[in-house]
């Protein structure tokens, strides 16, 4: 039997078996699927163009056309997002009446999108503080345009600030897809539930993890490899993690956290104006103006060209 014959004979039974398995776990008609996920990526691109008109738009547009182009992009993205959110709401509705559910979910999706877009001027102003924080916090930065076009922190925060708004409105799935898209693009993993104040900068960015219930104040700077995470999860009677509890730390204003630091626990608060050194492991609170660091290591340095000489520091 050649491949073509095998495909004709065996594939129908295999696809039927796969469909039976999927029906046990996935409601294909109501879930947004990978097509919906990719549509969310496109919506974010359109929002990017709207929030930074004339910069991310292709081809470049003059000031006379900016308002028209931005308005059209925003309308298109808003309608696409409304359709996605409506599907998510229907999928998660407990109401078994399809007619009532569809009407209610459409109205709710409309309101969510209107509330989100009404927040865009505020989101844009906050993003500008993030851009300025990057410029102020990195001596290698030569211009805010360089930061806007090339720094992963700005990309991550642009997506997070939108995803967090949707998370606060109770939208499921969509904010998490947005945050994981940012993670894929930048190496920065911020849960959409994390609350982050103005003027936030992640220098370099790779490997940063910020958990769902983390709260971060204003003017905070974080370096690569920092984890703001949770301790061991409390379990319910069935052995499953308990949802909806405070698990991640609080970082107050004007804190600097250097590379590789790990701060864990929902009861952990880092007081304002503190500096946390590289590679620390912290599971308890520290007061304002603290300096937290490990003892200086004592490396052994040898020189292979000068035999029998070894330096101990």
mmCIF file of C-alpha atoms in Angstrom:
data_model
loop_
_atom_site.group_PDB
_atom_site.id
_atom_site.type_symbol
_atom_site.label_atom_id
_atom_site.label_comp_id
_atom_site.label_asym_id
_atom_site.label_seq_id
_atom_site.Cartn_x
_atom_site.Cartn_y
_atom_site.Cartn_z
ATOM 1 C CA UNK A 1 0.000 0.000 0.000
ATOM 2 C CA UNK A 2 1.464 3.366 -1.016
ATOM 3 C CA UNK A 3 1.000 6.595 0.877
ATOM 4 C CA UNK A 4 -1.863 7.865 -1.257
ATOM 5 C CA UNK A 5 -3.827 4.632 -0.794
ATOM 6 C CA UNK A 6 -3.105 4.633 2.938
ATOM 7 C CA UNK A 7 -4.262 8.247 3.274
ATOM 8 C CA UNK A 8 -7.507 7.508 1.461
ATOM 9 C CA UNK A 9 -8.198 4.421 3.547
ATOM 10 C CA UNK A 10 -6.948 5.336 7.034
ATOM 11 C CA UNK A 11 -7.190 9.106 7.413
ATOM 12 C CA UNK A 12 -11.005 9.340 7.742
ATOM 13 C CA UNK A 13 -10.943 7.016 10.753
ATOM 14 C CA UNK A 14 -8.000 8.868 12.321
ATOM 15 C CA UNK A 15 -9.630 12.315 11.935
ATOM 16 C CA UNK A 16 -12.881 10.948 13.308
ATOM 17 C CA UNK A 17 -11.028 9.652 16.354
ATOM 18 C CA UNK A 18 -9.307 13.028 16.853
ATOM 19 C CA UNK A 19 -12.636 14.841 16.627
ATOM 20 C CA UNK A 20 -14.127 12.529 19.258
ATOM 21 C CA UNK A 21 -11.211 13.285 21.592
ATOM 22 C CA UNK A 22 -11.486 17.045 21.027
ATOM 23 C CA UNK A 23 -15.194 17.026 21.797
ATOM 24 C CA UNK A 24 -14.392 15.700 25.268
ATOM 25 C CA UNK A 25 -12.213 18.697 26.109
ATOM 26 C CA UNK A 26 -12.848 21.616 23.747
ATOM 27 C CA UNK A 27 -16.061 23.325 22.714
ATOM 28 C CA UNK A 28 -14.880 24.087 19.196
ATOM 29 C CA UNK A 29 -17.879 26.207 18.220
ATOM 30 C CA UNK A 30 -17.550 28.662 21.129
ATOM 31 C CA UNK A 31 -13.831 28.811 21.904
ATOM 32 C CA UNK A 32 -11.784 31.382 19.989
ATOM 33 C CA UNK A 33 -9.109 28.838 19.019
ATOM 34 C CA UNK A 34 -5.747 29.603 17.460
ATOM 35 C CA UNK A 35 -7.410 31.737 14.791
ATOM 36 C CA UNK A 36 -8.781 33.970 17.549
ATOM 37 C CA UNK A 37 -5.379 34.058 19.228
ATOM 38 C CA UNK A 38 -3.726 35.253 16.019
ATOM 39 C CA UNK A 39 -6.485 37.839 15.581
ATOM 40 C CA UNK A 40 -5.618 39.244 19.019
ATOM 41 C CA UNK A 41 -2.020 39.679 17.843
ATOM 42 C CA UNK A 42 -3.295 41.711 14.876
ATOM 43 C CA UNK A 43 -5.509 43.803 17.146
ATOM 44 C CA UNK A 44 -2.479 44.659 19.289
ATOM 45 C CA UNK A 45 -0.598 45.764 16.179
ATOM 46 C CA UNK A 46 -3.455 48.101 15.278
ATOM 47 C CA UNK A 47 -3.572 49.471 18.820
ATOM 48 C CA UNK A 48 0.177 50.055 18.574
ATOM 49 C CA UNK A 49 -0.359 52.185 15.487
ATOM 50 C CA UNK A 50 -3.155 54.129 17.186
ATOM 51 C CA UNK A 51 -1.241 54.824 20.393
ATOM 52 C CA UNK A 52 1.867 55.882 18.458
ATOM 53 C CA UNK A 53 0.429 57.388 15.252
ATOM 54 C CA UNK A 54 2.822 58.198 12.458
ATOM 55 C CA UNK A 55 5.558 56.032 14.022
ATOM 56 C CA UNK A 56 4.403 52.450 13.618
ATOM 57 C CA UNK A 57 2.102 53.159 10.684
ATOM 58 C CA UNK A 58 3.247 51.992 7.249
ATOM 59 C CA UNK A 59 3.792 53.955 5.110
ATOM 60 C CA UNK A 60 4.598 57.074 7.168
ATOM 61 C CA UNK A 61 1.704 59.528 7.257
ATOM 62 C CA UNK A 62 1.629 63.287 7.647
ATOM 63 C CA UNK A 63 -0.202 65.123 10.436
ATOM 64 C CA UNK A 64 -3.184 65.916 8.217
ATOM 65 C CA UNK A 65 -3.936 62.226 7.683
ATOM 66 C CA UNK A 66 -3.021 60.934 11.148
ATOM 67 C CA UNK A 67 -6.467 61.465 12.642
ATOM 68 C CA UNK A 68 -8.238 59.756 9.736
ATOM 69 C CA UNK A 69 -5.875 56.790 9.621
ATOM 70 C CA UNK A 70 -5.844 56.367 13.404
ATOM 71 C CA UNK A 71 -9.633 56.609 13.645
ATOM 72 C CA UNK A 72 -10.110 53.965 10.968
ATOM 73 C CA UNK A 73 -7.566 51.650 12.595
ATOM 74 C CA UNK A 74 -9.202 52.094 15.980
ATOM 75 C CA UNK A 75 -12.691 51.380 14.651
ATOM 76 C CA UNK A 76 -11.461 48.251 12.901
ATOM 77 C CA UNK A 77 -9.556 46.981 15.928
ATOM 78 C CA UNK A 78 -12.470 47.780 18.267
ATOM 79 C CA UNK A 79 -14.955 45.776 16.203
ATOM 80 C CA UNK A 80 -12.547 42.842 15.927
ATOM 81 C CA UNK A 81 -11.894 42.882 19.677
ATOM 82 C CA UNK A 82 -15.621 43.111 20.414
ATOM 83 C CA UNK A 83 -16.212 39.938 18.382
ATOM 84 C CA UNK A 84 -13.444 38.082 20.241
ATOM 85 C CA UNK A 85 -14.656 39.173 23.678
ATOM 86 C CA UNK A 86 -18.234 38.284 22.801
ATOM 87 C CA UNK A 87 -17.172 34.720 21.959
ATOM 88 C CA UNK A 88 -15.250 34.468 25.223
ATOM 89 C CA UNK A 89 -18.239 35.726 27.227
ATOM 90 C CA UNK A 90 -20.597 33.279 25.524
ATOM 91 C CA UNK A 91 -18.174 30.434 26.177
ATOM 92 C CA UNK A 92 -18.038 31.268 29.881
ATOM 93 C CA UNK A 93 -21.720 32.077 30.427
ATOM 94 C CA UNK A 94 -23.657 29.797 32.747
ATOM 95 C CA UNK A 95 -26.960 30.940 31.251
ATOM 96 C CA UNK A 96 -28.263 28.092 29.094
ATOM 97 C CA UNK A 97 -30.636 30.312 27.106
ATOM 98 C CA UNK A 98 -28.743 30.962 23.815
ATOM 99 C CA UNK A 99 -30.850 33.963 22.742
ATOM 100 C CA UNK A 100 -30.544 35.742 26.079
ATOM 101 C CA UNK A 101 -26.874 34.837 26.319
ATOM 102 C CA UNK A 102 -25.974 36.188 22.883
ATOM 103 C CA UNK A 103 -27.819 39.476 23.430
ATOM 104 C CA UNK A 104 -26.343 39.995 26.881
ATOM 105 C CA UNK A 105 -22.833 39.030 25.790
ATOM 106 C CA UNK A 106 -22.900 41.361 22.791
ATOM 107 C CA UNK A 107 -23.938 44.267 25.013
ATOM 108 C CA UNK A 108 -21.259 43.399 27.574
ATOM 109 C CA UNK A 109 -18.572 43.088 24.902
ATOM 110 C CA UNK A 110 -19.574 46.462 23.454
ATOM 111 C CA UNK A 111 -19.286 48.102 26.873
ATOM 112 C CA UNK A 112 -15.916 46.502 27.626
ATOM 113 C CA UNK A 113 -14.407 47.719 24.366
ATOM 114 C CA UNK A 114 -15.819 51.213 24.837
ATOM 115 C CA UNK A 115 -14.391 51.363 28.363
ATOM 116 C CA UNK A 116 -10.997 50.157 27.138
ATOM 117 C CA UNK A 117 -10.695 52.642 24.296
ATOM 118 C CA UNK A 118 -11.891 55.499 26.517
ATOM 119 C CA UNK A 119 -8.850 54.708 28.687
ATOM 120 C CA UNK A 120 -6.371 54.979 25.785
ATOM 121 C CA UNK A 121 -5.360 58.633 26.403
ATOM 122 C CA UNK A 122 -4.484 57.727 30.003
ATOM 123 C CA UNK A 123 -2.678 54.563 28.891
ATOM 124 C CA UNK A 124 -0.661 56.582 26.367
ATOM 125 C CA UNK A 125 0.385 59.129 28.999
ATOM 126 C CA UNK A 126 1.503 56.354 31.360
ATOM 127 C CA UNK A 127 3.446 54.663 28.562
ATOM 128 C CA UNK A 128 5.296 57.927 28.002
ATOM 129 C CA UNK A 129 6.445 57.826 31.634
ATOM 130 C CA UNK A 130 7.769 54.293 30.998
ATOM 131 C CA UNK A 131 9.661 55.543 27.937
ATOM 132 C CA UNK A 132 11.102 58.461 29.890
ATOM 133 C CA UNK A 133 12.073 56.138 32.754
ATOM 134 C CA UNK A 134 14.034 54.026 30.283
ATOM 135 C CA UNK A 135 15.816 57.103 28.939
ATOM 136 C CA UNK A 136 16.622 58.372 32.434
ATOM 137 C CA UNK A 137 17.651 54.930 33.672
ATOM 138 C CA UNK A 138 19.958 53.832 30.865
ATOM 139 C CA UNK A 139 23.083 55.899 30.134
ATOM 140 C CA UNK A 140 23.450 54.031 26.828
ATOM 141 C CA UNK A 141 20.163 55.452 25.515
ATOM 142 C CA UNK A 142 20.704 58.330 23.102
ATOM 143 C CA UNK A 143 17.087 59.291 22.433
ATOM 144 C CA UNK A 144 13.539 58.402 23.373
ATOM 145 C CA UNK A 145 12.990 57.339 19.750
ATOM 146 C CA UNK A 146 15.722 54.728 20.139
ATOM 147 C CA UNK A 147 13.935 53.424 23.225
ATOM 148 C CA UNK A 148 10.525 53.444 21.581
ATOM 149 C CA UNK A 149 11.727 51.523 18.544
ATOM 150 C CA UNK A 150 14.137 49.045 20.102
ATOM 151 C CA UNK A 151 13.736 48.479 23.854
ATOM 152 C CA UNK A 152 11.872 45.282 24.838
ATOM 153 C CA UNK A 153 10.650 46.900 28.061
ATOM 154 C CA UNK A 154 8.541 49.376 26.090
ATOM 155 C CA UNK A 155 6.952 46.608 24.003
ATOM 156 C CA UNK A 156 6.192 44.560 27.109
ATOM 157 C CA UNK A 157 4.661 47.519 28.922
ATOM 158 C CA UNK A 158 2.596 48.643 25.918
ATOM 159 C CA UNK A 159 0.964 45.218 25.830
ATOM 160 C CA UNK A 160 0.727 44.894 29.603
ATOM 161 C CA UNK A 161 -1.004 48.228 30.104
ATOM 162 C CA UNK A 162 -3.747 47.182 27.659
ATOM 163 C CA UNK A 163 -3.982 43.605 28.936
ATOM 164 C CA UNK A 164 -4.227 44.827 32.536
ATOM 165 C CA UNK A 165 -7.183 47.061 31.672
ATOM 166 C CA UNK A 166 -9.050 44.068 30.228
ATOM 167 C CA UNK A 167 -8.049 41.907 33.188
ATOM 168 C CA UNK A 168 -9.485 44.508 35.578
ATOM 169 C CA UNK A 169 -12.747 44.402 33.612
ATOM 170 C CA UNK A 170 -13.003 40.661 34.209
ATOM 171 C CA UNK A 171 -12.281 39.555 30.632
ATOM 172 C CA UNK A 172 -10.951 36.009 30.501
ATOM 173 C CA UNK A 173 -8.423 34.442 28.089
ATOM 174 C CA UNK A 174 -7.787 37.581 26.008
ATOM 175 C CA UNK A 175 -5.473 39.427 28.474
ATOM 176 C CA UNK A 176 -3.444 36.271 29.042
ATOM 177 C CA UNK A 177 -3.007 35.730 25.307
ATOM 178 C CA UNK A 178 -1.780 39.310 25.068
ATOM 179 C CA UNK A 179 0.716 38.896 27.906
ATOM 180 C CA UNK A 180 2.098 35.648 26.514
ATOM 181 C CA UNK A 181 2.499 37.364 23.137
ATOM 182 C CA UNK A 182 4.631 39.993 24.884
ATOM 183 C CA UNK A 183 6.566 37.196 26.590
ATOM 184 C CA UNK A 184 7.304 35.599 23.242
ATOM 185 C CA UNK A 185 8.387 38.900 21.686
ATOM 186 C CA UNK A 186 10.545 40.194 24.542
ATOM 187 C CA UNK A 187 11.426 37.413 26.997
ATOM 188 C CA UNK A 188 9.573 39.416 29.680
ATOM 189 C CA UNK A 189 6.754 37.514 31.400
ATOM 190 C CA UNK A 190 4.242 39.820 33.114
ATOM 191 C CA UNK A 191 0.883 38.410 34.145
ATOM 192 C CA UNK A 192 -1.926 40.803 33.115
ATOM 193 C CA UNK A 193 -3.153 40.886 36.716
ATOM 194 C CA UNK A 194 0.007 42.577 37.974
ATOM 195 C CA UNK A 195 -0.559 46.207 38.986
ATOM 196 C CA UNK A 196 2.333 48.442 37.873
ATOM 197 C CA UNK A 197 2.703 52.149 38.562
ATOM 198 C CA UNK A 198 4.049 54.893 36.323
ATOM 199 C CA UNK A 199 7.676 55.235 35.208
ATOM 200 C CA UNK A 200 8.455 51.528 35.214
ATOM 201 C CA UNK A 201 11.614 50.334 33.450
ATOM 202 C CA UNK A 202 13.000 46.844 32.884
ATOM 203 C CA UNK A 203 16.634 47.161 31.801
ATOM 204 C CA UNK A 204 17.634 44.485 29.261
ATOM 205 C CA UNK A 205 14.552 42.500 30.223
ATOM 206 C CA UNK A 206 15.339 38.890 29.387
ATOM 207 C CA UNK A 207 14.024 36.431 31.945
ATOM 208 C CA UNK A 208 11.979 38.837 34.081
ATOM 209 C CA UNK A 209 8.879 37.226 35.645
ATOM 210 C CA UNK A 210 6.164 39.242 37.403
ATOM 211 C CA UNK A 211 3.265 37.299 38.928
ATOM 212 C CA UNK A 212 -0.477 37.894 38.840
ATOM 213 C CA UNK A 213 -1.000 39.467 42.268
ATOM 214 C CA UNK A 214 2.191 41.519 42.309
ATOM 215 C CA UNK A 215 1.813 45.256 42.961
ATOM 216 C CA UNK A 216 4.559 47.639 41.883
ATOM 217 C CA UNK A 217 4.702 51.333 42.754
ATOM 218 C CA UNK A 218 5.985 54.311 40.804
ATOM 219 C CA UNK A 219 9.515 54.827 39.507
ATOM 220 C CA UNK A 220 10.666 51.220 39.922
ATOM 221 C CA UNK A 221 13.605 49.820 37.957
ATOM 222 C CA UNK A 222 14.153 46.099 37.433
ATOM 223 C CA UNK A 223 17.060 44.341 35.720
ATOM 224 C CA UNK A 224 17.157 41.092 33.741
ATOM 225 C CA UNK A 225 16.410 37.757 35.375
ATOM 226 C CA UNK A 226 14.362 39.159 38.265
ATOM 227 C CA UNK A 227 11.476 37.037 39.574
ATOM 228 C CA UNK A 228 8.609 38.534 41.554
ATOM 229 C CA UNK A 229 6.920 35.250 42.294
ATOM 230 C CA UNK A 230 4.968 33.083 44.705
ATOM 231 C CA UNK A 231 5.883 30.681 47.457
ATOM 232 C CA UNK A 232 4.407 27.177 47.513
ATOM 233 C CA UNK A 233 0.720 27.278 46.605
ATOM 234 C CA UNK A 234 -1.847 26.438 49.312
ATOM 235 C CA UNK A 235 -4.073 23.569 48.187
ATOM 236 C CA UNK A 236 -7.768 22.902 48.655
ATOM 237 C CA UNK A 237 -9.315 19.680 49.986
ATOM 238 C CA UNK A 238 -8.916 18.067 46.561
ATOM 239 C CA UNK A 239 -5.237 18.928 46.273
ATOM 240 C CA UNK A 240 -5.739 21.742 43.736
ATOM 241 C CA UNK A 241 -4.161 25.218 44.069
ATOM 242 C CA UNK A 242 -6.507 27.734 45.719
ATOM 243 C CA UNK A 243 -7.366 30.518 43.261
ATOM 244 C CA UNK A 244 -7.782 34.231 43.903
ATOM 245 C CA UNK A 245 -5.430 34.709 46.844
ATOM 246 C CA UNK A 246 -2.547 37.149 47.196
ATOM 247 C CA UNK A 247 0.599 35.205 46.247
ATOM 248 C CA UNK A 248 3.117 37.721 44.915
ATOM 249 C CA UNK A 249 5.121 40.535 46.535
ATOM 250 C CA UNK A 250 4.485 44.262 46.836
ATOM 251 C CA UNK A 251 7.181 46.612 45.551
ATOM 252 C CA UNK A 252 6.824 50.188 46.769
ATOM 253 C CA UNK A 253 7.952 53.407 45.010
ATOM 254 C CA UNK A 254 11.526 54.166 43.919
ATOM 255 C CA UNK A 255 12.870 50.624 44.300
ATOM 256 C CA UNK A 256 15.753 49.199 42.239
ATOM 257 C CA UNK A 257 16.051 45.413 41.847
ATOM 258 C CA UNK A 258 19.273 44.143 40.286
ATOM 259 C CA UNK A 259 19.797 41.164 37.992
ATOM 260 C CA UNK A 260 18.830 37.679 39.110
ATOM 261 C CA UNK A 261 17.063 38.692 42.323
ATOM 262 C CA UNK A 262 14.151 36.519 43.476
ATOM 263 C CA UNK A 263 11.448 38.008 45.709
ATOM 264 C CA UNK A 264 8.631 35.668 46.716
ATOM 265 C CA UNK A 265 5.382 35.673 48.662
ATOM 266 C CA UNK A 266 2.172 37.615 48.976
ATOM 267 C CA UNK A 267 3.096 38.908 52.431
ATOM 268 C CA UNK A 268 6.458 40.225 51.237
ATOM 269 C CA UNK A 269 6.711 44.009 50.874
ATOM 270 C CA UNK A 270 9.791 45.848 49.684
ATOM 271 C CA UNK A 271 9.773 49.276 51.301
ATOM 272 C CA UNK A 272 10.130 52.394 49.179
ATOM 273 C CA UNK A 273 13.531 53.697 48.129
ATOM 274 C CA UNK A 274 15.182 50.318 48.691
ATOM 275 C CA UNK A 275 17.903 48.698 46.578
ATOM 276 C CA UNK A 276 18.005 44.926 46.178
ATOM 277 C CA UNK A 277 21.278 43.449 44.959
ATOM 278 C CA UNK A 278 21.869 40.764 42.370
ATOM 279 C CA UNK A 279 21.051 37.098 42.993
ATOM 280 C CA UNK A 280 19.391 37.560 46.380
ATOM 281 C CA UNK A 281 16.608 35.239 47.566
ATOM 282 C CA UNK A 282 14.043 37.116 49.650
ATOM 283 C CA UNK A 283 10.853 35.764 51.228
ATOM 284 C CA UNK A 284 10.178 38.405 53.893
ATOM 285 C CA UNK A 285 9.529 42.133 53.954
ATOM 286 C CA UNK A 286 12.182 44.817 54.258
ATOM 287 C CA UNK A 287 11.609 48.410 55.476
ATOM 288 C CA UNK A 288 11.982 51.548 53.362
ATOM 289 C CA UNK A 289 15.505 52.683 52.435
ATOM 290 C CA UNK A 290 16.883 49.141 52.815
ATOM 291 C CA UNK A 291 19.997 47.851 51.058
ATOM 292 C CA UNK A 292 19.766 44.088 50.557
ATOM 293 C CA UNK A 293 22.676 42.145 49.083
ATOM 294 C CA UNK A 294 24.650 38.944 49.441
ATOM 295 C CA UNK A 295 28.104 38.884 50.961
ATOM 296 C CA UNK A 296 30.855 39.619 48.454
ATOM 297 C CA UNK A 297 32.072 36.308 46.963
ATOM 298 C CA UNK A 298 35.751 35.389 47.175
ATOM 299 C CA UNK A 299 36.772 33.969 43.787
ATOM 300 C CA UNK A 300 40.078 32.186 43.214
ATOM 301 C CA UNK A 301 42.056 33.634 40.294
ATOM 302 C CA UNK A 302 44.948 31.743 38.761
ATOM 303 C CA UNK A 303 47.289 32.671 35.912
ATOM 304 C CA UNK A 304 48.280 29.733 33.742
ATOM 305 C CA UNK A 305 51.335 31.615 32.403
ATOM 306 C CA UNK A 306 52.757 32.222 35.869
ATOM 307 C CA UNK A 307 53.136 28.781 37.401
ATOM 308 C CA UNK A 308 52.862 28.208 41.108
ATOM 309 C CA UNK A 309 51.258 31.610 41.668
ATOM 310 C CA UNK A 310 47.681 31.711 42.862
ATOM 311 C CA UNK A 311 45.706 34.741 44.019
ATOM 312 C CA UNK A 312 43.095 34.515 46.762
ATOM 313 C CA UNK A 313 40.750 37.459 47.095
#
